[in-house]
PDB file of N, CA and C in Angstrom:
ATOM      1  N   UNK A   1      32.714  12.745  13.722  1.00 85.00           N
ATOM      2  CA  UNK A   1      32.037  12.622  14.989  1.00 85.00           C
ATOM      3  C   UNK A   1      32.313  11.224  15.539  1.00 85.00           C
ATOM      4  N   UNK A   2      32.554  11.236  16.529  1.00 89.00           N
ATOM      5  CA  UNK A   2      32.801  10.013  17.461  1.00 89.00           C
ATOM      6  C   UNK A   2      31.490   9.283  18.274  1.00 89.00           C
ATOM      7  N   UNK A   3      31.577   7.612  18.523  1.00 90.00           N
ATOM      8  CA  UNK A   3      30.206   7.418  19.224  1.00 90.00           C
ATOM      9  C   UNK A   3      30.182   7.735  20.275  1.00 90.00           C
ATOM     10  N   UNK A   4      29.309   8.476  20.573  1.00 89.00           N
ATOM     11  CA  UNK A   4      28.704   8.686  22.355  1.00 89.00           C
ATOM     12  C   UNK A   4      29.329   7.740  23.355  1.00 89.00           C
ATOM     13  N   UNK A   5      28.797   6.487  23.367  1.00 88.00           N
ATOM     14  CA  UNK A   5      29.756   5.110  24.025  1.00 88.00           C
ATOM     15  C   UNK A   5      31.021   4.354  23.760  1.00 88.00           C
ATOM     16  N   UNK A   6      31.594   4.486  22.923  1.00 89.00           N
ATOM     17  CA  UNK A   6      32.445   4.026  22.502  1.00 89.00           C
ATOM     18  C   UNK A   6      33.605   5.013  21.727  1.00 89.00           C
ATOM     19  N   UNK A   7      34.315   5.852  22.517  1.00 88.00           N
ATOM     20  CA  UNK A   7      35.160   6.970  22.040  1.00 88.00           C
ATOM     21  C   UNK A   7      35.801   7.223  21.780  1.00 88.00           C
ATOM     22  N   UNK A   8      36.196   5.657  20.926  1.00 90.00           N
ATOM     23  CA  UNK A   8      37.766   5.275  19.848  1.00 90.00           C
ATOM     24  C   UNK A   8      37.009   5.148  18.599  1.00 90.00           C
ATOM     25  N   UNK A   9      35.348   4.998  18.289  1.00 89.00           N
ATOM     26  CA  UNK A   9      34.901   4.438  17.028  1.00 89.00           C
ATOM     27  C   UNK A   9      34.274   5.738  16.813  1.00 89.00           C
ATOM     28  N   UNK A  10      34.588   5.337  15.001  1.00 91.00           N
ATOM     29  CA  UNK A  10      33.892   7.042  14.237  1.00 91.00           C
ATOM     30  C   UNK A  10      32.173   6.384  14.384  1.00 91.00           C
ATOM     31  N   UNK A  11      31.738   7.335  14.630  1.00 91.00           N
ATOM     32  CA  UNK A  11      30.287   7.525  14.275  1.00 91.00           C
ATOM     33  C   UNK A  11      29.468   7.526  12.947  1.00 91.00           C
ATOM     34  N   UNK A  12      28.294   5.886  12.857  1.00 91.00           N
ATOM     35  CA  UNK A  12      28.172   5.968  11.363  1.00 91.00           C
ATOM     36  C   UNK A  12      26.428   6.824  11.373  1.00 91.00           C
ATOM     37  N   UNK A  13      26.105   6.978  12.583  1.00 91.00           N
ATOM     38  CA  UNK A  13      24.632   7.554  12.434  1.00 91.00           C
ATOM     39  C   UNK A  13      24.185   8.868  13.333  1.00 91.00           C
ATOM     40  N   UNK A  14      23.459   9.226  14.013  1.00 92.00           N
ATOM     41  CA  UNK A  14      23.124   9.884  14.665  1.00 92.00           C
ATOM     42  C   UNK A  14      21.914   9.794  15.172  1.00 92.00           C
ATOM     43  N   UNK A  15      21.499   9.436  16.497  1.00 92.00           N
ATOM     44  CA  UNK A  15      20.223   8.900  17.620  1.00 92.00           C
ATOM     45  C   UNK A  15      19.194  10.133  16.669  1.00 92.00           C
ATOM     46  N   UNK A  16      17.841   9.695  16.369  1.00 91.00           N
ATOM     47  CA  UNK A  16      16.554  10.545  16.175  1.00 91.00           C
ATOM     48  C   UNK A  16      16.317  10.967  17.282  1.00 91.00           C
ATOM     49  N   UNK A  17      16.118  10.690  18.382  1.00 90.00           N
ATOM     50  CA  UNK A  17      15.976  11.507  19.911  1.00 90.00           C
ATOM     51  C   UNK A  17      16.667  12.487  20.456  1.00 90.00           C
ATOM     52  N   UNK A  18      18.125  11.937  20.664  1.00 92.00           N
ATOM     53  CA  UNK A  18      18.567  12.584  21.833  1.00 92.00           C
ATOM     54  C   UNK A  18      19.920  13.219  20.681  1.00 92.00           C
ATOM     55  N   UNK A  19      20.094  12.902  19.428  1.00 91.00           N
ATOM     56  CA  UNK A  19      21.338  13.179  18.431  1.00 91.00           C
ATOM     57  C   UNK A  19      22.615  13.106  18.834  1.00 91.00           C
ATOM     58  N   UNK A  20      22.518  11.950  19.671  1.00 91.00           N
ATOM     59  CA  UNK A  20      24.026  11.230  20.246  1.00 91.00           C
ATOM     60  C   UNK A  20      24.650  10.866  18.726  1.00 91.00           C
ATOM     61  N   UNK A  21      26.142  10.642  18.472  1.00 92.00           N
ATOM     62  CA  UNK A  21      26.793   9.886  17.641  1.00 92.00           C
ATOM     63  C   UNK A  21      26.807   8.432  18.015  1.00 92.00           C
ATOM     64  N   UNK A  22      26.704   7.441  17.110  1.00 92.00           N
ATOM     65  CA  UNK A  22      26.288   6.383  16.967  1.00 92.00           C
ATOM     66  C   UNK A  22      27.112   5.155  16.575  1.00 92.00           C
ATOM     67  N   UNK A  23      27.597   4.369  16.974  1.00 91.00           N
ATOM     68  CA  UNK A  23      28.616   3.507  15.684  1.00 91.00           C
ATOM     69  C   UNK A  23      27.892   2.193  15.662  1.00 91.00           C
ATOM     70  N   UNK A  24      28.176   1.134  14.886  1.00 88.00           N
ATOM     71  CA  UNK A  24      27.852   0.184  14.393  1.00 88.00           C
ATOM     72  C   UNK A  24      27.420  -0.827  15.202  1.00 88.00           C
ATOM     73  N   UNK A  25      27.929  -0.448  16.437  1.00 90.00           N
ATOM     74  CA  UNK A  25      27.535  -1.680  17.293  1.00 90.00           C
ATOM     75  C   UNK A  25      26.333  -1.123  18.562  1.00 90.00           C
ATOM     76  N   UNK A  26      26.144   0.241  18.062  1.00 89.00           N
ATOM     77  CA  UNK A  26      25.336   0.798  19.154  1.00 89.00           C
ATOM     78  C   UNK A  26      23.959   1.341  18.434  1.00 89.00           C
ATOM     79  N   UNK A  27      23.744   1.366  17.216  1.00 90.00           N
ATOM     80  CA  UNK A  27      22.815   2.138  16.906  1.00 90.00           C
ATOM     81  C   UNK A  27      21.507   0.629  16.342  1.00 90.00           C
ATOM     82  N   UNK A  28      20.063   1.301  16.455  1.00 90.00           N
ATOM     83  CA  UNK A  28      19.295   0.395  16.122  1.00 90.00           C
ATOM     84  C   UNK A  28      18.379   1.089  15.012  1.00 90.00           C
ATOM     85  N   UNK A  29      17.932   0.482  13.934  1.00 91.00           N
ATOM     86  CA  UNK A  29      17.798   0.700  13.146  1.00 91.00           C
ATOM     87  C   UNK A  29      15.961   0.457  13.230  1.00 91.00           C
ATOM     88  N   UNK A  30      15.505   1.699  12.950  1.00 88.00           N
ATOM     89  CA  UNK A  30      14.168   2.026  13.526  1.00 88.00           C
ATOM     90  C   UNK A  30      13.039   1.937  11.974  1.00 88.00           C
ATOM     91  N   UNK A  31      13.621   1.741  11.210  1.00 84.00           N
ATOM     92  CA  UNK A  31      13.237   1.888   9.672  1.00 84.00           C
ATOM     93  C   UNK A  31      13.174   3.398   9.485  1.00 84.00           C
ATOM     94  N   UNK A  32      12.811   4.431   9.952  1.00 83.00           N
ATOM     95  CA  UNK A  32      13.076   5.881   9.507  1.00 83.00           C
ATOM     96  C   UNK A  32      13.677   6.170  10.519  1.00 83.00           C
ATOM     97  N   UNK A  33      15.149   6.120  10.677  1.00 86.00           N
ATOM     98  CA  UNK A  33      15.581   6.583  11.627  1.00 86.00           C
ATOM     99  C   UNK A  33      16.625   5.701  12.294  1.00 86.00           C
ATOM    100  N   UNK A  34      17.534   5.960  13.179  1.00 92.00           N
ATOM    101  CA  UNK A  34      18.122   5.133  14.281  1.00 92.00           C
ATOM    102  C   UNK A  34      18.114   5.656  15.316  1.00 92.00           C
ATOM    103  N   UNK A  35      18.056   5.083  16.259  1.00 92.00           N
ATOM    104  CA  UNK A  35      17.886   5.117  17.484  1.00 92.00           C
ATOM    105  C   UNK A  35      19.424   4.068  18.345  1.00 92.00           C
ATOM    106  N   UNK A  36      19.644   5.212  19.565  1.00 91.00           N
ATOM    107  CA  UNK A  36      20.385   4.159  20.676  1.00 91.00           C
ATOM    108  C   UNK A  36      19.738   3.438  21.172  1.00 91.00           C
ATOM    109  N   UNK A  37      19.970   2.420  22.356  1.00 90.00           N
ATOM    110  CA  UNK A  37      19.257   1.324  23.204  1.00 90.00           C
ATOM    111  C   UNK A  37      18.135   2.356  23.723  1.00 90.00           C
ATOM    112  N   UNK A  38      18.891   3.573  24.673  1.00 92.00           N
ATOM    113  CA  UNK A  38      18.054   4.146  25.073  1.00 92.00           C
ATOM    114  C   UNK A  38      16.942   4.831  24.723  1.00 92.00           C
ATOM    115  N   UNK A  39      16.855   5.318  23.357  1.00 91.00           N
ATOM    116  CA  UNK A  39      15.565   6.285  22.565  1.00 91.00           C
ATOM    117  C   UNK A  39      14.920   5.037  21.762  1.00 91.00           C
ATOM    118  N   UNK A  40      15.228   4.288  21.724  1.00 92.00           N
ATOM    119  CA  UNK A  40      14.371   3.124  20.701  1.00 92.00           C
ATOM    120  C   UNK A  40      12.813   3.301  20.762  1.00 92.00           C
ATOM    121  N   UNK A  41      12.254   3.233  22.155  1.00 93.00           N
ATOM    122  CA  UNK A  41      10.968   3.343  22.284  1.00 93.00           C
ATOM    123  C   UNK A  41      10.275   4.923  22.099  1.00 93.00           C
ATOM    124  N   UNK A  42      10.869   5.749  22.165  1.00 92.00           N
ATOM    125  CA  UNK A  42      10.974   7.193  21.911  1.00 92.00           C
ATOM    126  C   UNK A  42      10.556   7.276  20.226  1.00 92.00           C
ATOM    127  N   UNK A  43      12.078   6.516  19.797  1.00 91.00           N
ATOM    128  CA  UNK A  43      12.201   6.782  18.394  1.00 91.00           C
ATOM    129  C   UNK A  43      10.892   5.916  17.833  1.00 91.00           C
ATOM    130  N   UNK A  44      10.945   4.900  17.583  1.00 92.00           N
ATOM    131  CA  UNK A  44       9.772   4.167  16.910  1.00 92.00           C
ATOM    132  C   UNK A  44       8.230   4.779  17.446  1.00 92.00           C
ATOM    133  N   UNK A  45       7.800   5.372  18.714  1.00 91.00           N
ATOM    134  CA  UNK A  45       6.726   5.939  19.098  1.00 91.00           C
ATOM    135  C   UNK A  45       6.684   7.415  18.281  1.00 91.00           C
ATOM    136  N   UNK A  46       7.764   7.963  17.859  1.00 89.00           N
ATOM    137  CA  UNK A  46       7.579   9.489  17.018  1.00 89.00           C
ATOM    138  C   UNK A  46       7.933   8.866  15.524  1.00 89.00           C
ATOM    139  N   UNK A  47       7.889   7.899  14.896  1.00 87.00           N
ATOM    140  CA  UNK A  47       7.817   7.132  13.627  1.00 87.00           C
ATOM    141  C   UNK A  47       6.382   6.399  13.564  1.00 87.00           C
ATOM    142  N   UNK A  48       5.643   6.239  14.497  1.00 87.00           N
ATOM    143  CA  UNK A  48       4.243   5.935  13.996  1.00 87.00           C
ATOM    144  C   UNK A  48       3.653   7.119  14.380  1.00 87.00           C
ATOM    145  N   UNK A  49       3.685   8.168  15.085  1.00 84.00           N
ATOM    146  CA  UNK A  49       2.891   9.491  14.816  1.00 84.00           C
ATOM    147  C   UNK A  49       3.777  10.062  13.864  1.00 84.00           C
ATOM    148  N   UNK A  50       3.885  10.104  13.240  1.00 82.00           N
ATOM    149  CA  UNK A  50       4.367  10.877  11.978  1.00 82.00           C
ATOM    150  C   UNK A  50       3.642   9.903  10.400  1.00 82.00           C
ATOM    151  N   UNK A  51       3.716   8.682  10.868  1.00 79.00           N
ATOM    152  CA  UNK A  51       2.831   7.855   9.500  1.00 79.00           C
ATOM    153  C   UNK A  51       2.234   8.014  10.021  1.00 79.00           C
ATOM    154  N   UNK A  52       1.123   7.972  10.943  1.00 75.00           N
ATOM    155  CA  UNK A  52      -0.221   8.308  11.101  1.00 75.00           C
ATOM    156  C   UNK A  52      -0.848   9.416  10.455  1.00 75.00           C
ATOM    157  N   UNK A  53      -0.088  10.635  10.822  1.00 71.00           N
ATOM    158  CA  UNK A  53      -0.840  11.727  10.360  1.00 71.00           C
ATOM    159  C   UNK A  53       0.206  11.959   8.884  1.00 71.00           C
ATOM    160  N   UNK A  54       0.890  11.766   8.362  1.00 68.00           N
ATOM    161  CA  UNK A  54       1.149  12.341   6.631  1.00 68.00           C
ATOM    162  C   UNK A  54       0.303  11.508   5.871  1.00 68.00           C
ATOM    163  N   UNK A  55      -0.059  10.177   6.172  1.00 61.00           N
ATOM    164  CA  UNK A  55      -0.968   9.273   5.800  1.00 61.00           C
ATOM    165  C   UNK A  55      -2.166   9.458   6.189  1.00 61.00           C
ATOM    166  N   UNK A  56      -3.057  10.693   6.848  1.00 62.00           N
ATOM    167  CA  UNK A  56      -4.142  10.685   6.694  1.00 62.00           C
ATOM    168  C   UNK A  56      -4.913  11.779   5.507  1.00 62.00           C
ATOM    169  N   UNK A  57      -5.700  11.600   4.907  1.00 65.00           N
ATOM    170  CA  UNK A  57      -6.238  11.796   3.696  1.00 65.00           C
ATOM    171  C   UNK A  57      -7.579  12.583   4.158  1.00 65.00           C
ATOM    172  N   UNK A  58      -7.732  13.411   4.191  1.00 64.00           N
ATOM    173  CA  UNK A  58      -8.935  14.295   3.691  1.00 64.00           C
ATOM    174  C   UNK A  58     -10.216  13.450   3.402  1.00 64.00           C
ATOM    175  N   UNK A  59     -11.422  13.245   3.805  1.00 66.00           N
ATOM    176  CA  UNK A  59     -12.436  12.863   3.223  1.00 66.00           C
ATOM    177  C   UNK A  59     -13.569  14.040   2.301  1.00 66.00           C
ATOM    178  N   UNK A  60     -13.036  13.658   1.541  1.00 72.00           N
ATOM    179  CA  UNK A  60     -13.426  14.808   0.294  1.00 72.00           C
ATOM    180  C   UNK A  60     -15.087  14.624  -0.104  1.00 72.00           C
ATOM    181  N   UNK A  61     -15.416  13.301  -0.149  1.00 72.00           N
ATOM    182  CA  UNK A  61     -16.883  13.267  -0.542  1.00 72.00           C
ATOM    183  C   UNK A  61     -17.613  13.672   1.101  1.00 72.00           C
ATOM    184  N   UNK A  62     -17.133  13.549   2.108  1.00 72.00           N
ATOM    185  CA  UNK A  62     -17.754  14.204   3.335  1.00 72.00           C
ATOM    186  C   UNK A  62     -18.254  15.540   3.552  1.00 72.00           C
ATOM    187  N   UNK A  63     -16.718  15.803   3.051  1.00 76.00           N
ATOM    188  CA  UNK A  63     -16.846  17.181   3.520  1.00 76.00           C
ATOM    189  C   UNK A  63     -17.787  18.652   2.182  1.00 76.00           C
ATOM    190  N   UNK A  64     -17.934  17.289   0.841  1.00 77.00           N
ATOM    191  CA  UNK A  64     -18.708  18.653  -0.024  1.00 77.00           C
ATOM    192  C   UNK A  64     -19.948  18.081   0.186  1.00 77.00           C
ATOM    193  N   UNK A  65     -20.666  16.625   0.698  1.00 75.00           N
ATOM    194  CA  UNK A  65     -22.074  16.476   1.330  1.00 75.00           C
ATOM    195  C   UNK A  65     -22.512  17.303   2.323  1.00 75.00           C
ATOM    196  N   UNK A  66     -21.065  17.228   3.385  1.00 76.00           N
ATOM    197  CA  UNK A  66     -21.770  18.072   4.758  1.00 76.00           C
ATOM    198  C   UNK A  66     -22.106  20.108   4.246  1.00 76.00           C
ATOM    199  N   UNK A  67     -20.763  20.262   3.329  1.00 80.00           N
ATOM    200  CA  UNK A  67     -21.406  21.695   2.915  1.00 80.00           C
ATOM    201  C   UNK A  67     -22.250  22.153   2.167  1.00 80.00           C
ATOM    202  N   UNK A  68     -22.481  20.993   1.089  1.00 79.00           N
ATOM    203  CA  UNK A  68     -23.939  21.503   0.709  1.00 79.00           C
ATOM    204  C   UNK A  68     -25.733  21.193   1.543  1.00 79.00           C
ATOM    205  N   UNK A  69     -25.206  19.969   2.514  1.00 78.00           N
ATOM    206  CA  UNK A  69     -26.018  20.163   3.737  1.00 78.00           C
ATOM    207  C   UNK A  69     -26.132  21.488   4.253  1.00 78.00           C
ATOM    208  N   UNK A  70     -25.178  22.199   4.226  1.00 81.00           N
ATOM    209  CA  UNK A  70     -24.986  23.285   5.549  1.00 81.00           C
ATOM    210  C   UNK A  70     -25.878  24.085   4.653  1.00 81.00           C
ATOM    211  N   UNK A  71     -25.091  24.554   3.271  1.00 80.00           N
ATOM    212  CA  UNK A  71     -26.147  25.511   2.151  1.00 80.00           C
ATOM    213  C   UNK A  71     -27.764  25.300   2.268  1.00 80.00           C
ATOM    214  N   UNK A  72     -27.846  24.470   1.914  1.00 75.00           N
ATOM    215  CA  UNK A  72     -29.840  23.949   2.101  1.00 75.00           C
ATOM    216  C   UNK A  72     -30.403  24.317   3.231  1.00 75.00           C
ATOM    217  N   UNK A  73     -29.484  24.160   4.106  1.00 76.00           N
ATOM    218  CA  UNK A  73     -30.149  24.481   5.590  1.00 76.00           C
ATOM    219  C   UNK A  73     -30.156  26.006   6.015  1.00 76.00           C
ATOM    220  N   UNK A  74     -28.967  26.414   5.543  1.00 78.00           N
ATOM    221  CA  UNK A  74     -28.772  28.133   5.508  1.00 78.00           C
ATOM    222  C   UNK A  74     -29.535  28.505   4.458  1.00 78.00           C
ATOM    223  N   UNK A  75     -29.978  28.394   3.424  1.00 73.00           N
ATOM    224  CA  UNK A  75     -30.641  28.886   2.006  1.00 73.00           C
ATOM    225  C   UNK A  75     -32.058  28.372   2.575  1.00 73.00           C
ATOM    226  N   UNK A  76     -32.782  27.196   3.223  1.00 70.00           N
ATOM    227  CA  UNK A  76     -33.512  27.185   3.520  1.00 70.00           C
ATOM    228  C   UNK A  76     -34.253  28.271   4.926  1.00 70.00           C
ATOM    229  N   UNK A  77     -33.615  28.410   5.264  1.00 70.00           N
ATOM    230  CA  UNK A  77     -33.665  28.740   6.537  1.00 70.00           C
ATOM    231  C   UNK A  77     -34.273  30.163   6.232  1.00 70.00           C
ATOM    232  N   UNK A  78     -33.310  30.878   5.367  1.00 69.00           N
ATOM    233  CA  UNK A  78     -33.595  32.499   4.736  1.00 69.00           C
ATOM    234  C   UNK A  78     -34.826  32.509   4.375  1.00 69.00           C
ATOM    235  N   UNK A  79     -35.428  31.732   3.538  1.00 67.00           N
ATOM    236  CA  UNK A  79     -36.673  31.156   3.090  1.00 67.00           C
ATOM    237  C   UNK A  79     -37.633  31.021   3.626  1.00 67.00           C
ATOM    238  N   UNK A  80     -37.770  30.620   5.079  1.00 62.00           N
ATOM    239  CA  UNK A  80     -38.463  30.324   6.117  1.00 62.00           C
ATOM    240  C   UNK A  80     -39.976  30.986   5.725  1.00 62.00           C
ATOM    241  N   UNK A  81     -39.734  31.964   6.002  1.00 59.00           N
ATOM    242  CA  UNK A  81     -41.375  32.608   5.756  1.00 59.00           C
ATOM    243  C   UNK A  81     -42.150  32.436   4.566  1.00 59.00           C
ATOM    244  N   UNK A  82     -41.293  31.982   3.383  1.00 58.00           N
ATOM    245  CA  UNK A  82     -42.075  32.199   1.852  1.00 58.00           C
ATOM    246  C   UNK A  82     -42.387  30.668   1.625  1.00 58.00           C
ATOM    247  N   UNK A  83     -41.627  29.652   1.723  1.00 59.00           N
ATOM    248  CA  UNK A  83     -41.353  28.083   1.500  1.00 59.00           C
ATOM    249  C   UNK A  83     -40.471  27.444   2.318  1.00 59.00           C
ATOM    250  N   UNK A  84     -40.431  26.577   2.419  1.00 60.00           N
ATOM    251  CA  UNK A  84     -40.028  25.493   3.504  1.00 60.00           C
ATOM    252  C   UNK A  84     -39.381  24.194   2.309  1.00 60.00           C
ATOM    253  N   UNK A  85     -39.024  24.980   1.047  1.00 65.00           N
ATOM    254  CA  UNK A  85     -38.602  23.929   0.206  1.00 65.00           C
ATOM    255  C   UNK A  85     -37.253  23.302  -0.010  1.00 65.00           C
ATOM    256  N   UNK A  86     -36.376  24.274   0.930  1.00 68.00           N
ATOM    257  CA  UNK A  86     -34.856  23.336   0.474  1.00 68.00           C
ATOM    258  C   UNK A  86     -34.508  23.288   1.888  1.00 68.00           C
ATOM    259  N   UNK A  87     -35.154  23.458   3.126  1.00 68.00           N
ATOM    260  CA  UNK A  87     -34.502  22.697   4.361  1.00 68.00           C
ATOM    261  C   UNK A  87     -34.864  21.285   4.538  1.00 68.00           C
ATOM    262  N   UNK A  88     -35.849  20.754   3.912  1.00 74.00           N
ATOM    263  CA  UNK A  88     -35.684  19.184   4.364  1.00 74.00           C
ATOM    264  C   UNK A  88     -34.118  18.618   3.209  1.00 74.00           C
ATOM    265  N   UNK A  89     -33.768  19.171   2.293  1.00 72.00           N
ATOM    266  CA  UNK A  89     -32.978  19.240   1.587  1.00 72.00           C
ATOM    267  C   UNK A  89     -31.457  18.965   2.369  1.00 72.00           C
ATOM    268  N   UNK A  90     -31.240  20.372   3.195  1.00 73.00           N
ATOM    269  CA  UNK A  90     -30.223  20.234   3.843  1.00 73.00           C
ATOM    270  C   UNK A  90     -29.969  19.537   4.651  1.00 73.00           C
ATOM    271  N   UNK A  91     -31.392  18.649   5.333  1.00 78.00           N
ATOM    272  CA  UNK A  91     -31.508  17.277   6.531  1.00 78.00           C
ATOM    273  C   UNK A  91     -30.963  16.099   5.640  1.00 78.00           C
ATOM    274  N   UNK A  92     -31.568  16.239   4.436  1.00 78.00           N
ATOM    275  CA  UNK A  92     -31.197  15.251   3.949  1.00 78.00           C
ATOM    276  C   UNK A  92     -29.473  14.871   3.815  1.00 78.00           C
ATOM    277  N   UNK A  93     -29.072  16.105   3.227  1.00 76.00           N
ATOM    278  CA  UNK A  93     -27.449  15.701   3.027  1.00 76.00           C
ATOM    279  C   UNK A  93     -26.886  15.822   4.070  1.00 76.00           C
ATOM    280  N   UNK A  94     -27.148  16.372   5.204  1.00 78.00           N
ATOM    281  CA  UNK A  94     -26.597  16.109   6.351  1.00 78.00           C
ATOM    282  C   UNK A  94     -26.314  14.642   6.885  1.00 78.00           C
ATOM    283  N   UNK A  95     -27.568  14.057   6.672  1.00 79.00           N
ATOM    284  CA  UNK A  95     -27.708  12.544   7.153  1.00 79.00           C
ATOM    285  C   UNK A  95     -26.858  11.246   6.422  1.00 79.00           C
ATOM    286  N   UNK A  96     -27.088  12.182   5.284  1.00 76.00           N
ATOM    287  CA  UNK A  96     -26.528  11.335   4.105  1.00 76.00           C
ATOM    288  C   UNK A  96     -24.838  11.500   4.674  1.00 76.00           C
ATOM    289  N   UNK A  97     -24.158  12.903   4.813  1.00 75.00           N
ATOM    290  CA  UNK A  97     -22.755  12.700   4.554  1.00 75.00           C
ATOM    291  C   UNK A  97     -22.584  11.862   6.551  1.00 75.00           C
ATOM    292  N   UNK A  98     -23.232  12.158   7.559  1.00 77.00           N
ATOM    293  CA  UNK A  98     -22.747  11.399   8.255  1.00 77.00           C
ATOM    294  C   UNK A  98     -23.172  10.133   8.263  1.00 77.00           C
ATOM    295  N   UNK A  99     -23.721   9.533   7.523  1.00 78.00           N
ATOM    296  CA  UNK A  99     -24.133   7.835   7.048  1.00 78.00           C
ATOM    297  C   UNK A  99     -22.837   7.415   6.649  1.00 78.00           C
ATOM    298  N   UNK A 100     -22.568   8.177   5.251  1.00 74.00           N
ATOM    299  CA  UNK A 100     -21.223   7.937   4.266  1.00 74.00           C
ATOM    300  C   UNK A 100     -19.857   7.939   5.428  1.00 74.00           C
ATOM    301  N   UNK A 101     -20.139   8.990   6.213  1.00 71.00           N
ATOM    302  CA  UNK A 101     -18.523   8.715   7.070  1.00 71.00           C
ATOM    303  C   UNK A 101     -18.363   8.501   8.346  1.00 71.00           C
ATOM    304  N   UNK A 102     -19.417   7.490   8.734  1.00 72.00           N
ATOM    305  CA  UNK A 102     -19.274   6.281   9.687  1.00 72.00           C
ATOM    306  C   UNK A 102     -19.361   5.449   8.832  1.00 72.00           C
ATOM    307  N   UNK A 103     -20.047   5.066   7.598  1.00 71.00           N
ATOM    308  CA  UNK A 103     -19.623   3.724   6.947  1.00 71.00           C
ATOM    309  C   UNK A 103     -18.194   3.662   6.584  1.00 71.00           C
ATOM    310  N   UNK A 104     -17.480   4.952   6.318  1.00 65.00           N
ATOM    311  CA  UNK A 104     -16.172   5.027   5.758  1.00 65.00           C
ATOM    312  C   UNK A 104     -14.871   4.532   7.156  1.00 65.00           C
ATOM    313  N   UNK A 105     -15.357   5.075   8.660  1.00 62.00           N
ATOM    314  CA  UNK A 105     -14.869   5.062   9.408  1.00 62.00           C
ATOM    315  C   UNK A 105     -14.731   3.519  10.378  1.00 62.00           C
ATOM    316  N   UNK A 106     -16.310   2.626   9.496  1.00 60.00           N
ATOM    317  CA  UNK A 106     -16.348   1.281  10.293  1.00 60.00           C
ATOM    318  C   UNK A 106     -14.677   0.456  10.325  1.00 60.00           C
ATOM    319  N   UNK A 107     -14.544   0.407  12.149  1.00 59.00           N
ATOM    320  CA  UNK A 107     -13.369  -0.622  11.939  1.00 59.00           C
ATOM    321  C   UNK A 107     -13.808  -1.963  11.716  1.00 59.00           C
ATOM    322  N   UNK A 108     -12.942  -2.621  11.185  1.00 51.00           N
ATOM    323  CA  UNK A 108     -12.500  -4.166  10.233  1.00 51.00           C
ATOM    324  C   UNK A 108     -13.218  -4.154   9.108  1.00 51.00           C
ATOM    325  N   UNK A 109     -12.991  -2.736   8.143  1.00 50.00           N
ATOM    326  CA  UNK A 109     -13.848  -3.276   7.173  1.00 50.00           C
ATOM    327  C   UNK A 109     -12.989  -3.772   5.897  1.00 50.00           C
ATOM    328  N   UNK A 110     -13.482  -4.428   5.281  1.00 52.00           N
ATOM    329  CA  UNK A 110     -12.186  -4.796   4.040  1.00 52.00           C
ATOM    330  C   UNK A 110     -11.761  -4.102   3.173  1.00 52.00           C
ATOM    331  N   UNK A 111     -10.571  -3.928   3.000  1.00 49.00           N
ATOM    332  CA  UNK A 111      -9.934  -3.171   1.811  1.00 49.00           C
ATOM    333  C   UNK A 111      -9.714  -3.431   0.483  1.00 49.00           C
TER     334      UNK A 111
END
């Protein structure tokens, strides 16, 4: 393959955007990826949405507080007429898991 701009030089890459051929003096090096002059801002803008989201992680202690919130409140709820004993239950872990993940979510907190 030959570069897009330059159509005496072999091509050492291929543009992440637009998949022009690339040679040595035209391609920019995006850390995952290369990019021409022209896709650079393209390319590096679809290289931080892509680490953004493979790098986001599941909040696992959230999400089994908020469902056994949900249980207490549904199991309480059925209950209603006999006892009133496991819905303050389900308030509770409710409160609790959204406490835990706004503290988890505070920005500048230290790592």
């Amino acid at each position: 393959m030959r570069c897009f701009v330059h159509l005496n030089t072999e091509s050492i890459g291929i543009c992440k955007n637009c998949q022009k051929g690339l040679c040595s003096d035209c391609f920019i090096d995006c850390g995952n990826g290369l990019a021409c002059k022209r896709c650079e801002k393209h390319v590096r803008a679809l290289n931080q949405f892509l680490d953004n989201n493979v790098h986001r992680k599941i909040n696992t202690p959230f999400v089994i507080t908020l469902m056994a919130g949900l249980f207490f409140i549904a199991f309480g709820a059925s209950l209603w007429q006999s006892t009133m004993g496991f819905l303050p239950y389900g308030f509770i872990f409710l409160g609790g898991a959204f406490l835990f993940n706004s503290y988890r979510a505070r920005p500048f907190r230290k790592k």
